[in-house]
Short mmCIF file of C-alpha atoms and ligand atoms in Angstrom, two decimals:
data_model
loop_
_atom_site.label_atom_id
_atom_site.label_comp_id
_atom_site.label_asym_id
_atom_site.label_seq_id
_atom_site.Cartn_x
_atom_site.Cartn_y
_atom_site.Cartn_z
CA UNK P 616 19.94 28.42 5.04
CA UNK P 617 18.50 27.79 1.58
CA UNK P 618 14.97 29.05 0.98
CA UNK P 619 12.65 28.05 -1.89
CA UNK P 620 9.01 28.59 -2.75
CA UNK P 621 6.55 26.29 -4.55
CA UNK P 622 2.83 25.89 -5.08
CA UNK P 623 2.93 22.26 -4.03
CA UNK P 624 5.43 20.42 -1.82
CA UNK P 625 5.13 16.62 -1.97
CA UNK P 626 6.94 14.64 0.73
CA UNK P 627 7.70 11.04 -0.27
CA UNK P 628 8.72 9.63 -3.64
CA UNK P 629 6.70 6.39 -3.40
CA UNK P 630 3.81 5.69 -5.78
CA UNK P 631 1.45 8.09 -3.96
CA UNK P 632 3.86 11.03 -3.84
CA UNK P 633 5.24 10.64 -7.35
CA UNK P 634 1.74 10.44 -8.82
CA UNK P 635 0.69 13.54 -6.86
CA UNK P 636 3.78 15.41 -8.13
CA UNK P 637 3.18 14.21 -11.70
CA UNK P 638 -0.48 15.23 -11.75
CA UNK P 639 0.23 18.49 -9.91
CA UNK P 640 2.87 19.42 -12.51
CA UNK P 641 0.51 18.50 -15.36
CA UNK P 642 -2.04 20.83 -13.75
CA UNK P 643 0.48 23.64 -14.15
CA UNK P 644 1.61 23.88 -10.52
CA UNK P 645 5.18 24.58 -9.47
CA UNK P 646 5.97 21.33 -7.65
CA UNK P 647 8.80 20.05 -5.46
CA UNK P 648 8.91 16.29 -4.71
CA UNK P 649 11.37 15.22 -2.00
CA UNK P 650 12.41 11.84 -0.64
CA UNK P 651 14.76 11.08 2.21
CA UNK P 652 16.21 8.05 0.45
CA UNK P 653 19.54 8.15 -1.30
CA UNK P 654 17.96 6.33 -4.23
CA UNK P 655 14.23 6.60 -4.90
CA UNK P 656 12.75 3.09 -4.95
CA UNK P 657 15.23 1.39 -2.62
CA UNK P 658 15.26 -0.38 -0.28
CA UNK P 659 12.14 -2.20 -1.49
CA UNK P 660 9.66 -3.05 1.26
CA UNK P 661 6.94 -4.56 -0.87
CA UNK P 662 5.90 -7.89 -2.46
CA UNK P 663 5.58 -5.90 -5.71
CA UNK P 664 2.30 -7.31 -7.09
CA UNK P 665 0.67 -4.61 -9.20
CA UNK P 666 -2.63 -4.45 -11.11
CA UNK P 667 -2.30 -2.60 -14.42
CA UNK P 668 -5.86 -1.34 -14.73
CA UNK P 669 -5.90 2.47 -14.80
CA UNK P 670 -2.12 2.73 -14.76
CA UNK P 671 -1.59 4.21 -18.22
CA UNK P 672 -2.38 7.85 -17.34
CA UNK P 673 0.73 7.84 -15.16
CA UNK P 674 3.33 5.49 -16.62
CA UNK P 675 3.72 3.37 -19.75
CA UNK P 676 4.34 -0.34 -19.20
CA UNK P 677 8.05 -1.04 -19.55
CA UNK P 678 9.78 -4.45 -19.57
CA UNK P 679 12.53 -3.01 -17.40
CA UNK P 680 10.24 -3.07 -14.38
CA UNK P 681 8.23 -6.22 -15.11
CA UNK P 682 9.67 -9.25 -13.26
CA UNK P 683 6.83 -11.71 -14.04
CA UNK P 684 3.37 -11.53 -15.57
CA UNK P 685 0.73 -13.29 -13.46
CA UNK P 686 -2.04 -15.56 -14.81
CA UNK P 687 -3.58 -16.61 -11.50
CA UNK P 688 -3.72 -16.23 -7.74
CA UNK P 689 -3.89 -19.39 -5.65
CA UNK P 690 -5.34 -19.30 -2.15
CA UNK P 691 -4.02 -22.21 -0.06
CA UNK P 692 -5.95 -23.15 3.11
CA UNK P 693 -4.49 -24.67 6.30
CA UNK P 694 -5.38 -28.23 5.18
CA UNK P 695 -3.48 -27.71 1.91
CA UNK P 696 -6.66 -27.46 -0.17
CA UNK P 697 -6.47 -24.58 -2.59
CA UNK P 698 -8.45 -22.56 -5.10
CA UNK P 699 -7.13 -20.87 -8.24
CA UNK P 700 -8.43 -17.37 -8.96
CA UNK P 701 -7.78 -15.57 -12.26
CA UNK P 702 -6.91 -11.85 -11.97
CA UNK P 703 -9.59 -9.39 -13.08
CA UNK P 704 -7.03 -7.10 -14.68
CA UNK P 705 -3.52 -7.67 -16.07
CA UNK P 706 -1.22 -8.17 -13.10
CA UNK P 707 2.54 -8.46 -12.74
CA UNK P 708 5.16 -8.74 -10.06
CA UNK P 709 7.27 -5.67 -10.71
CA UNK P 710 10.72 -4.35 -9.82
CA UNK P 711 9.70 -1.50 -7.58
CA UNK P 712 13.18 -0.11 -7.36
CA UNK P 713 12.87 0.67 -11.09
CA UNK P 714 9.11 1.35 -11.15
CA UNK P 715 9.27 3.94 -8.33
CA UNK P 716 12.27 5.68 -9.86
CA UNK P 717 10.62 5.83 -13.29
CA UNK P 718 7.39 7.17 -11.81
CA UNK P 719 9.38 9.91 -10.07
CA UNK P 720 11.04 10.60 -13.41
CA UNK P 721 7.58 10.93 -15.02
CA UNK P 722 6.90 13.66 -12.45
CA UNK P 723 10.21 15.32 -13.40
CA UNK P 724 9.35 15.03 -17.09
CA UNK P 725 6.02 16.77 -16.40
CA UNK P 726 7.92 19.69 -14.84
CA UNK P 727 8.20 18.83 -11.13
CA UNK P 728 11.53 19.29 -9.36
CA UNK P 729 12.55 15.98 -7.76
CA UNK P 730 15.14 15.73 -4.98
CA UNK P 731 16.33 12.47 -3.42
CA UNK P 732 18.27 12.48 -0.16
CA UNK P 733 16.09 15.27 1.15
CA UNK P 734 14.60 14.53 4.54
CA UNK P 735 11.77 16.67 5.90
CA UNK P 736 12.44 17.31 9.59
CA UNK P 737 9.40 19.41 10.50
CA UNK P 738 6.47 21.29 9.01
CA UNK P 739 6.26 25.08 9.11
CA UNK P 740 3.00 26.38 10.51
CA UNK P 741 1.55 29.85 10.35
CA UNK P 742 -1.89 31.05 11.47
CA UNK P 743 -3.07 27.44 11.75
CA UNK P 744 -1.95 26.60 8.20
CA UNK P 745 0.87 24.32 7.14
CA UNK P 746 2.91 26.65 4.91
CA UNK P 747 5.83 24.38 4.04
CA UNK P 748 8.54 22.31 5.68
CA UNK P 749 12.08 22.30 7.02
CA UNK P 750 14.41 19.77 5.49
CA UNK P 751 17.98 18.61 5.10
CA UNK P 752 18.67 18.40 1.38
CA UNK P 753 21.89 16.72 0.28
CA UNK P 754 23.42 17.71 3.60
CA UNK P 755 22.22 21.34 3.58
CA UNK P 756 19.48 22.85 5.73
CA UNK P 757 16.61 24.16 3.68
CA UNK P 758 13.25 25.81 4.24
CA UNK P 759 10.58 25.32 1.60
CA UNK P 760 7.44 27.43 1.55
CA UNK P 761 4.46 25.95 -0.30
CA UNK P 762 0.79 26.79 -0.57
CA UNK P 763 -0.10 23.13 -0.07
CA UNK P 764 1.96 20.24 1.34
CA UNK P 765 1.06 16.67 0.38
CA UNK P 766 2.37 14.16 2.92
CA UNK P 767 2.93 10.87 1.08
CA UNK P 768 5.57 9.72 3.54
CA UNK P 769 4.41 6.13 3.90
CA UNK P 770 3.45 3.79 6.72
CA UNK P 771 5.70 5.47 9.29
CA UNK P 772 4.38 8.90 8.34
CA UNK P 773 5.33 11.75 10.64
CA UNK P 774 4.33 14.78 8.58
CA UNK P 775 0.63 14.46 9.41
CA UNK P 776 1.40 14.09 13.11
CA UNK P 777 3.69 17.13 13.05
CA UNK P 778 0.81 19.03 11.45
CA UNK P 779 -1.37 18.09 14.43
CA UNK P 780 -3.42 15.35 12.76
CA UNK P 781 -4.29 12.01 14.37
CA UNK P 782 -2.38 9.42 12.40
CA UNK P 783 -1.16 6.69 14.77
CA UNK P 784 -2.99 3.38 14.19
CA UNK P 785 -3.93 1.03 17.01
CA UNK P 786 -1.84 -2.14 17.11
CA UNK P 787 -4.66 -4.30 15.74
CA UNK P 788 -4.99 -1.95 12.75
CA UNK P 789 -1.47 -2.69 11.66
CA UNK P 790 0.09 -5.57 9.72
CA UNK P 791 3.63 -6.44 10.73
CA UNK P 792 5.52 -7.77 7.69
CA UNK P 793 8.67 -9.74 6.92
CA UNK P 794 9.87 -10.77 3.49
CA UNK P 795 12.77 -12.49 1.76
CA UNK P 796 13.61 -12.43 -1.90
CA UNK P 797 14.46 -16.11 -2.32
CA UNK P 798 16.72 -17.42 -5.06
CA UNK P 799 17.67 -20.88 -6.22
CA UNK P 800 14.15 -22.24 -5.82
CA UNK P 801 11.98 -24.21 -8.23
CA UNK P 802 8.52 -22.73 -8.67
CA UNK P 803 5.81 -25.09 -9.93
CA UNK P 804 4.12 -22.26 -11.80
CA UNK P 805 6.17 -19.05 -12.21
CA UNK P 806 3.05 -17.16 -13.36
CA UNK P 807 1.02 -17.85 -10.22
CA UNK P 808 0.91 -15.77 -7.02
CA UNK P 809 0.18 -17.85 -3.92
CA UNK P 810 -1.54 -16.73 -0.72
CA UNK P 811 -1.29 -19.11 2.25
CA UNK P 812 -3.78 -18.59 5.07
CA UNK P 813 -4.06 -20.18 8.53
CA UNK P 814 -3.15 -19.53 12.12
CA UNK P 815 -0.03 -21.67 12.07
CA UNK P 816 1.30 -19.93 8.95
CA UNK P 817 0.48 -16.29 9.73
CA UNK P 818 -1.96 -15.50 12.57
CA UNK P 819 -4.15 -12.53 11.68
CA UNK P 820 -2.59 -12.28 8.23
CA UNK P 821 -1.29 -14.45 5.41
CA UNK P 822 1.88 -15.59 3.70
CA UNK P 823 2.71 -15.12 0.02
CA UNK P 824 4.88 -16.48 -2.74
CA UNK P 825 5.08 -13.96 -5.60
CA UNK P 826 7.32 -15.13 -8.46
CA UNK P 827 10.00 -12.92 -9.96
CA UNK P 828 11.09 -15.47 -12.57
CA UNK P 829 11.25 -19.28 -12.67
CA UNK P 830 13.70 -19.62 -9.77
CA UNK P 831 13.17 -16.45 -7.72
CA UNK P 832 10.29 -15.15 -5.62
CA UNK P 833 9.26 -12.63 -3.00
CA UNK P 834 8.27 -14.87 -0.09
CA UNK P 835 6.87 -13.07 2.91
CA UNK P 836 4.06 -12.73 5.36
CA UNK P 837 2.03 -10.33 7.44
CA UNK P 838 0.68 -10.97 10.92
CA UNK P 839 -1.43 -8.92 13.28
CA UNK P 840 0.57 -8.44 16.46
CA UNK P 841 -2.39 -8.41 18.87
CA UNK P 842 -3.54 -11.66 17.31
CA UNK P 843 -0.27 -13.45 17.66
CA UNK P 844 -0.88 -16.73 19.43
CA UNK P 845 2.63 -17.99 20.04
CA UNK P 846 4.50 -14.78 20.80
CA UNK P 847 6.62 -15.04 17.67
CA UNK P 848 7.65 -12.22 15.38
CA UNK P 849 6.74 -11.94 11.69
CA UNK P 850 10.28 -12.98 10.79
CA UNK P 851 10.09 -16.11 12.96
CA UNK P 852 6.84 -17.12 11.27
CA UNK P 853 8.48 -16.45 7.93
CA UNK P 854 11.50 -18.61 8.78
CA UNK P 855 9.16 -21.52 9.65
CA UNK P 856 7.20 -21.01 6.39
CA UNK P 857 10.35 -20.89 4.24
CA UNK P 858 11.85 -23.90 6.01
CA UNK P 859 8.71 -25.90 5.16
CA UNK P 860 8.29 -24.78 1.52
CA UNK P 861 11.79 -23.96 0.31
CA UNK P 862 14.34 -25.50 2.70
CA UNK P 863 17.14 -25.22 0.13
CA UNK P 864 16.50 -21.58 -0.80
CA UNK P 865 19.07 -18.81 -0.78
CA UNK P 866 18.09 -15.47 0.76
CA UNK P 867 18.94 -12.67 -1.68
CA UNK P 868 17.36 -9.77 0.22
CA UNK P 869 15.44 -9.35 3.44
CA UNK P 870 13.10 -6.62 4.61
CA UNK P 871 10.77 -5.84 7.48
CA UNK P 872 7.93 -3.34 7.40
CA UNK P 873 4.41 -2.48 8.38
CA UNK P 874 1.13 -1.62 6.70
CA UNK P 875 -1.67 0.41 8.36
CA UNK P 876 -4.81 -1.57 7.48
CA UNK P 877 -7.54 -0.15 9.71
CA UNK P 878 -9.17 1.79 6.86
CA UNK P 879 -8.64 5.39 5.73
CA UNK P 880 -7.94 7.90 8.53
CA UNK P 881 -10.87 10.08 9.53
CA UNK P 882 -8.97 13.32 8.80
CA UNK P 883 -6.77 13.35 5.73
CA UNK P 884 -6.82 17.10 5.10
CA UNK P 885 -6.11 20.22 7.15
CA UNK P 886 -5.42 23.85 6.32
CA UNK P 887 -2.73 23.65 3.63
CA UNK P 888 -2.07 19.92 4.05
CA UNK P 889 -3.28 16.62 2.55
CA UNK P 890 -2.29 13.02 3.37
CA UNK P 891 -1.92 10.43 0.62
CA UNK P 892 -1.31 6.66 0.39
CA UNK P 893 -0.03 4.71 3.40
CA UNK P 894 0.28 8.02 5.28
CA UNK P 895 -3.52 8.27 5.02
CA UNK P 896 -4.02 4.51 5.68
CA UNK P 897 -5.49 3.99 2.21
CA UNK P 898 -4.14 0.46 1.58
CA UNK P 899 -6.65 -2.36 1.06
CA UNK P 900 -7.11 -3.76 4.59
CA UNK P 901 -7.26 -7.53 3.94
CA UNK P 902 -4.47 -7.94 1.37
CA UNK P 903 -2.48 -4.84 2.41
CA UNK P 904 -2.10 -3.94 -1.28
CA UNK P 905 -1.55 -0.20 -1.56
CA UNK P 906 0.41 0.73 -4.68
CA UNK P 907 -2.56 1.39 -6.97
CA UNK P 908 -4.64 3.00 -4.24
CA UNK P 909 -1.80 5.35 -3.27
CA UNK P 910 -1.52 6.39 -6.94
CA UNK P 911 -5.26 7.02 -7.30
CA UNK P 912 -5.21 9.06 -4.07
CA UNK P 913 -2.18 11.04 -5.28
CA UNK P 914 -4.03 11.88 -8.48
CA UNK P 915 -7.16 13.00 -6.62
CA UNK P 916 -5.25 15.06 -4.06
CA UNK P 917 -3.18 16.86 -6.70
CA UNK P 918 -6.26 17.75 -8.77
CA UNK P 919 -8.04 19.13 -5.71
CA UNK P 920 -4.85 21.02 -4.74
CA UNK P 921 -4.68 22.61 -8.20
CA UNK P 922 -8.32 23.72 -8.07
CA UNK P 923 -7.83 25.11 -4.57
CA UNK P 924 -4.69 27.04 -5.52
CA UNK P 925 -6.38 28.47 -8.63
CA UNK P 926 -9.30 29.65 -6.46
CA UNK P 927 -6.95 31.27 -3.92
CA UNK P 928 -8.40 29.20 -1.07
CA UNK P 929 -6.57 26.13 0.29
CA UNK P 930 -8.31 25.96 3.64
CA UNK P 931 -9.28 22.59 5.05
CA UNK P 932 -12.86 23.26 3.92
CA UNK P 933 -11.77 23.67 0.32
CA UNK P 934 -9.49 20.62 0.46
CA UNK P 935 -12.37 18.43 1.75
CA UNK P 936 -13.15 17.79 -1.94
CA UNK P 937 -10.27 15.27 -1.84
CA UNK P 938 -11.66 12.96 0.91
CA UNK P 939 -15.09 13.34 -0.72
CA UNK P 940 -13.72 12.08 -4.07
CA UNK P 941 -11.69 9.35 -2.32
CA UNK P 942 -14.69 8.07 -0.35
CA UNK P 943 -16.86 7.99 -3.45
CA UNK P 944 -14.33 6.03 -5.53
CA UNK P 945 -12.48 3.83 -3.04
CA UNK P 946 -12.92 4.85 0.59
CA UNK P 947 -16.19 3.01 1.15
CA UNK P 948 -14.78 -0.24 -0.25
CA UNK P 949 -11.64 0.19 1.88
CA UNK P 950 -13.89 0.75 4.93
CA UNK P 951 -15.92 -2.40 4.17
CA UNK P 952 -12.71 -4.41 3.82
CA UNK P 953 -11.43 -3.05 7.15
CA UNK P 954 -14.56 -4.52 8.73
CA UNK P 955 -14.14 -7.76 6.75
CA UNK P 956 -10.60 -7.94 8.12
CA UNK P 957 -11.97 -7.90 11.67
CA UNK P 958 -13.98 -10.98 10.72
CA UNK P 959 -11.06 -12.76 9.09
CA UNK P 960 -8.87 -12.00 12.13
CA UNK P 961 -11.09 -14.24 14.25
CA UNK P 962 -11.10 -17.19 11.86
CA UNK P 963 -10.13 -20.59 13.14
CA UNK P 964 -8.36 -22.83 10.67
CA UNK P 965 -11.52 -24.73 9.73
CA UNK P 966 -13.10 -21.42 8.75
CA UNK P 967 -10.21 -20.71 6.39
CA UNK P 968 -10.72 -24.12 4.80
CA UNK P 969 -14.42 -23.41 4.44
CA UNK P 970 -13.57 -20.10 2.73
CA UNK P 971 -11.44 -22.01 0.22
CA UNK P 972 -14.31 -24.51 -0.38
CA UNK P 973 -16.86 -21.72 -0.85
CA UNK P 974 -14.59 -19.75 -3.16
CA UNK P 975 -14.15 -22.83 -5.37
CA UNK P 976 -17.88 -22.68 -6.22
CA UNK P 977 -17.89 -19.00 -7.24
CA UNK P 978 -17.57 -17.60 -10.80
CA UNK P 979 -14.06 -16.47 -9.96
CA UNK P 980 -13.04 -15.22 -13.40
CA UNK P 981 -15.14 -12.09 -12.95
CA UNK P 982 -14.35 -11.31 -9.33
CA UNK P 983 -11.79 -9.12 -7.58
CA UNK P 984 -10.35 -10.17 -4.19
CA UNK P 985 -12.86 -7.82 -2.54
CA UNK P 986 -15.76 -9.35 -4.48
CA UNK P 987 -14.67 -12.84 -3.44
CA UNK P 988 -14.49 -12.03 0.25
CA UNK P 989 -17.86 -10.29 0.14
CA UNK P 990 -19.39 -13.19 -1.82
CA UNK P 991 -18.08 -15.71 0.70
CA UNK P 992 -19.62 -13.68 3.51
CA UNK P 993 -22.93 -13.61 1.62
CA UNK P 994 -22.79 -17.40 1.24
CA UNK P 995 -22.07 -17.92 4.90
CA UNK P 996 -23.64 -15.09 6.93
CA UNK P 997 -22.80 -16.99 10.15
CA UNK P 998 -19.32 -15.55 9.67
CA UNK P 999 -20.81 -12.17 10.47
CA UNK P 1000 -21.20 -13.29 14.07
CA UNK P 1001 -17.53 -12.47 14.30
CA UNK P 1002 -17.97 -8.75 13.65
CA UNK P 1003 -20.28 -6.19 15.13
CA UNK P 1004 -21.92 -3.67 12.85
CA UNK P 1005 -20.66 -5.10 9.59
CA UNK P 1006 -23.03 -4.61 6.67
CA UNK P 1007 -22.28 -6.54 3.52
CA UNK P 1008 -22.81 -4.29 0.49
CA UNK P 1009 -25.52 -5.86 -1.65
CA UNK P 1010 -27.50 -7.68 1.08
C1 FAD B 2009 6.16 -6.33 3.06
C2 FAD B 2009 5.16 -5.53 2.26
C3 FAD B 2009 4.62 -6.08 1.10
C4 FAD B 2009 3.73 -5.34 0.32
N1 FAD B 2009 3.28 -5.89 -0.86
C5 FAD B 2009 2.46 -5.16 -1.66
C6 FAD B 2009 2.07 -5.67 -2.94
O1 FAD B 2009 2.48 -6.76 -3.35
N2 FAD B 2009 1.25 -4.90 -3.70
C7 FAD B 2009 0.79 -3.67 -3.29
O2 FAD B 2009 0.03 -3.02 -4.02
N3 FAD B 2009 1.17 -3.18 -2.10
C8 FAD B 2009 2.00 -3.87 -1.28
N4 FAD B 2009 2.42 -3.34 -0.08
C9 FAD B 2009 1.96 -2.00 0.30
C10 FAD B 2009 2.67 -0.94 -0.52
O3 FAD B 2009 4.08 -1.13 -0.45
C11 FAD B 2009 2.31 0.45 0.00
O4 FAD B 2009 0.91 0.53 0.19
C12 FAD B 2009 2.74 1.54 -1.00
O5 FAD B 2009 4.14 1.56 -1.15
C13 FAD B 2009 2.26 2.89 -0.49
O6 FAD B 2009 2.80 3.91 -1.28
P1 FAD B 2009 3.07 5.34 -0.65
O7 FAD B 2009 3.53 6.19 -1.77
O8 FAD B 2009 1.93 5.77 0.17
O9 FAD B 2009 4.27 5.12 0.40
P2 FAD B 2009 5.73 4.53 0.23
O10 FAD B 2009 5.86 3.71 -0.97
O11 FAD B 2009 6.06 3.91 1.56
O12 FAD B 2009 6.64 5.84 0.05
C14 FAD B 2009 6.85 6.73 1.09
C15 FAD B 2009 8.12 7.50 0.79
O13 FAD B 2009 8.23 8.58 1.71
C16 FAD B 2009 9.59 8.77 2.01
N5 FAD B 2009 9.69 9.52 3.29
C17 FAD B 2009 9.23 9.11 4.49
N6 FAD B 2009 9.47 10.06 5.42
C18 FAD B 2009 10.09 11.09 4.77
C19 FAD B 2009 10.59 12.34 5.20
N7 FAD B 2009 10.52 12.75 6.48
N8 FAD B 2009 11.18 13.14 4.29
C20 FAD B 2009 11.26 12.76 2.97
N9 FAD B 2009 10.82 11.57 2.53
C21 FAD B 2009 10.22 10.74 3.41
C22 FAD B 2009 10.14 7.34 2.09
O14 FAD B 2009 11.55 7.32 1.89
C23 FAD B 2009 9.38 6.66 0.94
O15 FAD B 2009 10.10 6.67 -0.25
C24 FAD B 2009 3.32 -4.05 0.73
C25 FAD B 2009 3.86 -3.50 1.92
C26 FAD B 2009 4.78 -4.22 2.67
C27 FAD B 2009 5.36 -3.61 3.92
#
């Protein structure tokens, strides 16, 4: 059995894990980043829309992973009425298979050791601490000891659970997703991302059309399984949506997945362990967007890990600085959006149309998706009857 020792073991080479490994290495830590996939970045289970604000500390923009720059988002209601919303920061639909690989390479360039095809099979615990993990690396059994383990192992995360943390979301806190990359289609505006809402289209979720060029797009949807009215799966809803919008389309790729959208887990640190990204349920609960947030969390976790290791204390108490920083910067907004999602889940179709009408009257050029949802709720507080205990920030 191979044995290795590191300061920081990062499990998962997605945006959260690679950023944690990159920042950890820049902090001077000896870092190992592992991913079970044969090729980091594939298969892609993402609609690939990415905001570029605050990205430059981690990766320089590169045409190789830009599929289409985006000028606007369009929200289409059940009646077909729509509203066009400009992005608040430069946004693109990216090629994640290249983006994720390049981000992992940034971590390697900063000094981290990166290993694909390395599946963690269990954590190693000692005196209540997680002290590393067992893994199969390129077919060989291996034991890695590390002062701190960062679990960035995505929506189906197991590392946290193996470490004894509560990570399983309830069914209603989970988006079930299906997506096709469609080819041979004609997009009216190849620089516009569309969001289609309504109970016929995607109950408890929404459908999207995100362009990847003039004749190609990620077309997918998320639904909430407990909310499903007609007993159909996400893929069946998607087939109906595609049949209606792009009956002639070719299907170039297909993927299914899930996103935990109930808001950040209560416990994201333990003795010697931290959870990051989808593993910590840090995605934005209404849209399910999680690339940027996973990266910000990876950055925060790695900086706290470095401070803890330098101080000689990586107990849970010391690592609590990470959830504290997360909650200050993003966690509260994610929590508010988790509550907003409970409201949206109960919308009837006429409510969705009203949302589109209300949004049309807002100064949209200065508002993020979160701002818009909160502003709509401020305009129509009767919507709050749908959710108990929801407080709109700013009222
Ligand atoms: C259909 C769909 C569409 C989406 N669209 C968007 C979008 O347009 N924009 C956006 O911002 N977000 C989107 N998201 C969400 C986004 O993909 C995630 O929030 C983001 O990828 C989270 O990053 P992460 O690093 O936490 O996890 P991931 O990107 O999931 O990476 C986790 C990694 O861990 C590895 N791993 C897991 N278990 C192990 C193990 N035992 N050993 C070793 N490695 C392991 C996996 O192979 C994987 O590479 C979408 C999600 C879905 C499902």
